[in-house]
mmCIF file of C-alpha atoms in Angstrom:
data_model
loop_
_atom_site.group_PDB
_atom_site.id
_atom_site.type_symbol
_atom_site.label_atom_id
_atom_site.label_comp_id
_atom_site.label_asym_id
_atom_site.label_seq_id
_atom_site.Cartn_x
_atom_site.Cartn_y
_atom_site.Cartn_z
ATOM 1 C CA MET A 1 -37.999 84.691 -56.761
ATOM 2 C CA SER A 2 -37.620 81.205 -58.192
ATOM 3 C CA CYS A 3 -36.982 78.071 -56.151
ATOM 4 C CA ARG A 4 -33.664 76.530 -57.221
ATOM 5 C CA ASN A 5 -31.358 73.933 -55.770
ATOM 6 C CA ASP A 6 -28.033 75.559 -56.623
ATOM 7 C CA MET A 7 -25.253 75.754 -54.029
ATOM 8 C CA LEU A 8 -22.448 78.171 -53.292
ATOM 9 C CA LYS A 9 -18.920 76.838 -52.877
ATOM 10 C CA PHE A 10 -16.296 79.041 -51.279
ATOM 11 C CA ASP A 11 -12.682 77.928 -51.684
ATOM 12 C CA LEU A 12 -10.713 79.321 -48.741
ATOM 13 C CA GLU A 13 -7.329 78.621 -50.316
ATOM 14 C CA GLU A 14 -8.083 80.209 -53.687
ATOM 15 C CA GLN A 15 -10.468 82.828 -52.245
ATOM 16 C CA THR A 16 -13.047 82.057 -54.944
ATOM 17 C CA LEU A 17 -16.808 81.712 -54.914
ATOM 18 C CA ALA A 18 -18.615 79.435 -57.378
ATOM 19 C CA VAL A 19 -22.249 78.521 -58.021
ATOM 20 C CA ILE A 20 -22.718 74.763 -58.377
ATOM 21 C CA ASN A 21 -25.794 73.469 -60.145
ATOM 22 C CA GLY A 22 -27.774 71.095 -57.942
ATOM 23 C CA PRO A 23 -29.139 67.697 -58.937
ATOM 24 C CA PRO A 24 -31.812 67.368 -61.631
ATOM 25 C CA VAL A 25 -34.736 67.038 -59.215
ATOM 26 C CA THR A 26 -37.996 66.324 -61.043
ATOM 27 C CA ASP A 27 -40.386 67.199 -58.202
ATOM 28 C CA ARG A 28 -40.467 70.832 -57.200
ATOM 29 C CA PRO A 29 -38.704 70.513 -53.860
ATOM 30 C CA LEU A 30 -40.087 72.487 -50.962
ATOM 31 C CA CYS A 31 -37.179 71.574 -48.746
ATOM 32 C CA CYS A 32 -33.624 70.498 -49.425
ATOM 33 C CA GLN A 33 -30.546 69.959 -47.298
ATOM 34 C CA ILE A 34 -26.864 69.614 -48.152
ATOM 35 C CA ILE A 35 -25.539 66.518 -46.408
ATOM 36 C CA GLN A 36 -22.254 64.646 -46.158
ATOM 37 C CA ALA A 37 -22.181 61.842 -48.702
ATOM 38 C CA GLU A 38 -20.854 58.445 -47.615
ATOM 39 C CA ALA A 39 -18.095 58.622 -50.226
ATOM 40 C CA LYS A 40 -14.885 60.222 -49.006
ATOM 41 C CA ASP A 41 -13.681 61.323 -52.455
ATOM 42 C CA GLY A 42 -14.886 64.904 -52.284
ATOM 43 C CA ALA A 43 -18.491 64.054 -53.072
ATOM 44 C CA VAL A 44 -21.243 66.233 -51.714
ATOM 45 C CA GLY A 45 -24.649 64.920 -50.744
ATOM 46 C CA PHE A 46 -27.996 66.570 -51.296
ATOM 47 C CA SER A 47 -31.276 65.399 -49.802
ATOM 48 C CA VAL A 48 -34.738 66.362 -51.006
ATOM 49 C CA LEU A 49 -37.873 65.678 -48.978
ATOM 50 C CA SER A 50 -40.910 65.307 -51.187
ATOM 51 C CA TYR A 51 -43.194 63.440 -48.809
ATOM 52 C CA PRO A 52 -43.591 60.464 -48.702
ATOM 53 C CA ARG A 53 -40.094 60.121 -50.229
ATOM 54 C CA LEU A 54 -36.653 61.294 -49.232
ATOM 55 C CA GLN A 55 -34.273 61.408 -52.203
ATOM 56 C CA MET A 56 -30.532 61.327 -51.602
ATOM 57 C CA TRP A 57 -28.240 62.585 -54.360
ATOM 58 C CA GLN A 58 -24.464 62.386 -54.632
ATOM 59 C CA GLY A 59 -22.478 64.961 -56.566
ATOM 60 C CA ILE A 60 -18.889 64.512 -57.725
ATOM 61 C CA MET A 61 -16.982 67.725 -58.417
ATOM 62 C CA ASN A 62 -15.123 67.182 -61.695
ATOM 63 C CA ILE A 63 -14.093 70.752 -62.401
ATOM 64 C CA PRO A 64 -14.698 73.853 -60.269
ATOM 65 C CA GLY A 65 -18.375 74.771 -60.272
ATOM 66 C CA VAL A 66 -19.491 71.671 -62.206
ATOM 67 C CA ALA A 67 -20.941 68.593 -60.516
ATOM 68 C CA THR A 68 -22.083 65.274 -61.926
ATOM 69 C CA TRP A 69 -25.142 64.154 -59.949
ATOM 70 C CA VAL A 70 -26.328 60.587 -59.469
ATOM 71 C CA MET A 71 -29.309 59.342 -57.490
ATOM 72 C CA TRP A 72 -27.781 57.741 -54.432
ATOM 73 C CA LYS A 73 -30.960 56.327 -52.897
ATOM 74 C CA THR A 74 -34.668 56.939 -52.526
ATOM 75 C CA ILE A 75 -36.170 56.262 -49.136
ATOM 76 C CA GLU A 76 -39.871 55.632 -48.653
ATOM 77 C CA MET A 77 -40.682 57.451 -45.421
ATOM 78 C CA ASN A 78 -43.089 54.715 -44.288
ATOM 79 C CA ASN A 79 -40.061 52.347 -44.149
ATOM 80 C CA ILE A 80 -38.365 54.444 -41.459
ATOM 81 C CA LEU A 81 -39.034 52.940 -38.041
ATOM 82 C CA GLY A 82 -40.729 55.331 -35.637
ATOM 83 C CA LEU A 83 -42.340 57.723 -38.122
ATOM 84 C CA PRO A 84 -46.141 57.973 -38.171
ATOM 85 C CA PRO A 85 -47.738 55.839 -40.917
ATOM 86 C CA GLN A 86 -50.030 58.691 -41.976
ATOM 87 C CA ILE A 87 -50.083 62.438 -41.646
ATOM 88 C CA GLN A 88 -53.086 64.209 -40.155
ATOM 89 C CA ALA A 89 -55.103 65.839 -42.931
ATOM 90 C CA GLY A 90 -54.611 69.395 -41.651
ATOM 91 C CA TRP A 91 -50.809 69.055 -41.525
ATOM 92 C CA ARG A 92 -50.062 67.660 -44.998
ATOM 93 C CA GLY A 93 -47.668 69.849 -46.947
ATOM 94 C CA PHE A 94 -45.756 71.068 -43.893
ATOM 95 C CA GLU A 95 -43.201 68.234 -43.978
ATOM 96 C CA THR A 96 -39.704 69.672 -44.104
ATOM 97 C CA ILE A 97 -36.044 69.019 -43.371
ATOM 98 C CA LEU A 98 -34.989 71.112 -40.381
ATOM 99 C CA GLY A 99 -31.296 70.282 -40.161
ATOM 100 C CA TYR A 100 -28.488 67.774 -40.529
ATOM 101 C CA SER A 101 -25.814 66.446 -38.168
ATOM 102 C CA GLU A 102 -22.558 65.357 -39.830
ATOM 103 C CA ASP A 103 -21.290 63.778 -36.618
ATOM 104 C CA THR A 104 -24.253 61.442 -36.153
ATOM 105 C CA TYR A 105 -25.262 61.167 -39.836
ATOM 106 C CA ALA A 106 -28.831 62.133 -38.984
ATOM 107 C CA ILE A 107 -31.378 64.531 -40.398
ATOM 108 C CA PHE A 108 -34.024 66.371 -38.441
ATOM 109 C CA ILE A 109 -37.440 66.486 -40.059
ATOM 110 C CA TYR A 110 -40.818 67.953 -39.236
ATOM 111 C CA VAL A 111 -43.677 65.529 -39.910
ATOM 112 C CA ASP A 112 -47.226 65.484 -38.527
ATOM 113 C CA THR A 113 -46.696 68.264 -35.920
ATOM 114 C CA SER A 114 -43.581 66.594 -34.476
ATOM 115 C CA VAL A 115 -39.815 66.883 -34.886
ATOM 116 C CA TYR A 116 -37.981 63.617 -35.563
ATOM 117 C CA MET A 117 -34.308 62.720 -35.731
ATOM 118 C CA VAL A 118 -33.745 60.111 -38.474
ATOM 119 C CA GLN A 119 -30.535 58.060 -38.422
ATOM 120 C CA LEU A 120 -29.709 57.648 -42.115
ATOM 121 C CA LYS A 121 -27.643 54.464 -41.687
ATOM 122 C CA SER A 122 -30.093 52.487 -39.538
ATOM 123 C CA MET A 123 -33.284 54.071 -40.951
ATOM 124 C CA GLN A 124 -34.646 54.482 -37.439
ATOM 125 C CA SER A 125 -36.161 57.633 -36.038
ATOM 126 C CA LYS A 126 -36.764 59.148 -32.661
ATOM 127 C CA ARG A 127 -39.487 61.664 -31.941
ATOM 128 C CA LEU A 128 -37.837 64.608 -30.193
ATOM 129 C CA HIS A 129 -40.881 66.741 -29.437
ATOM 130 C CA LYS A 130 -44.332 67.798 -30.592
ATOM 131 C CA THR A 131 -44.773 71.366 -31.811
ATOM 132 C CA ILE A 132 -46.663 73.467 -34.310
ATOM 133 C CA TYR A 133 -43.656 75.768 -34.781
ATOM 134 C CA ILE A 134 -41.256 74.951 -37.604
ATOM 135 C CA ASN A 135 -37.672 76.101 -36.954
ATOM 136 C CA ASP A 136 -34.239 75.230 -38.308
ATOM 137 C CA TYR A 137 -32.141 72.963 -36.116
ATOM 138 C CA HIS A 138 -28.390 73.261 -35.567
ATOM 139 C CA PRO A 139 -27.405 70.154 -33.605
ATOM 140 C CA LEU A 140 -24.532 70.259 -31.145
ATOM 141 C CA THR A 141 -23.091 66.866 -30.291
ATOM 142 C CA GLY A 142 -20.954 68.100 -27.420
ATOM 143 C CA PHE A 143 -17.397 68.997 -26.576
ATOM 144 C CA TYR A 144 -15.134 69.291 -23.588
ATOM 145 C CA SER A 145 -11.803 70.815 -22.704
ATOM 146 C CA PRO A 146 -9.084 68.152 -22.348
ATOM 147 C CA GLY A 147 -7.473 68.013 -18.924
ATOM 148 C CA ILE A 148 -10.443 69.442 -17.050
ATOM 149 C CA THR A 149 -12.058 67.080 -14.568
ATOM 150 C CA ILE A 150 -15.511 67.218 -13.108
ATOM 151 C CA ALA A 151 -16.173 66.950 -9.374
ATOM 152 C CA GLY A 152 -16.433 63.309 -8.389
ATOM 153 C CA GLY A 153 -13.475 62.161 -10.473
ATOM 154 C CA CYS A 154 -15.075 61.755 -13.916
ATOM 155 C CA ASP A 155 -13.100 63.243 -16.730
ATOM 156 C CA GLY A 156 -14.684 65.008 -19.692
ATOM 157 C CA ALA A 157 -14.251 62.117 -22.129
ATOM 158 C CA GLU A 158 -16.111 59.702 -19.830
ATOM 159 C CA VAL A 159 -18.921 62.193 -19.281
ATOM 160 C CA LEU A 160 -19.224 62.806 -23.020
ATOM 161 C CA HIS A 161 -19.183 59.062 -23.752
ATOM 162 C CA ASP A 162 -21.845 58.421 -21.099
ATOM 163 C CA ALA A 163 -24.028 61.225 -22.462
ATOM 164 C CA LEU A 164 -23.847 59.968 -26.056
ATOM 165 C CA GLY A 165 -23.948 56.255 -25.249
#
């Protein structure tokens, strides 16, 4: 099986399925992640981790199934605050993207036996935990049912705000 960076697009309204060619990545990517691009004009984002660089691509859908890709930005991983400056020799090659959070505009990466959350706007990271197990991450930012209060008088919105703040 070949490693490709194509994507599937399912149109709920038209009930169609299309294969969209991914960006023209020159390095053979070991890990990729579809992300939300900053543009609000229907663009799709695509990130490729080829340590020590994270490439961010932006694709504009001109006609169904065809995207025009432009390099959005290249991030040198050593410029992200909080990431280790070097990777232990035995763990090189295991760097990967584990997940993406649209709500917080953050990616989750595995580097040097630890999982990090990287805020893409501030270029700061936070080490979440150390592990030798590599798993996908599906972040949940939180939710509450409107109108339900919690004992002590706090309503759900305040609790959610306090938890995220």
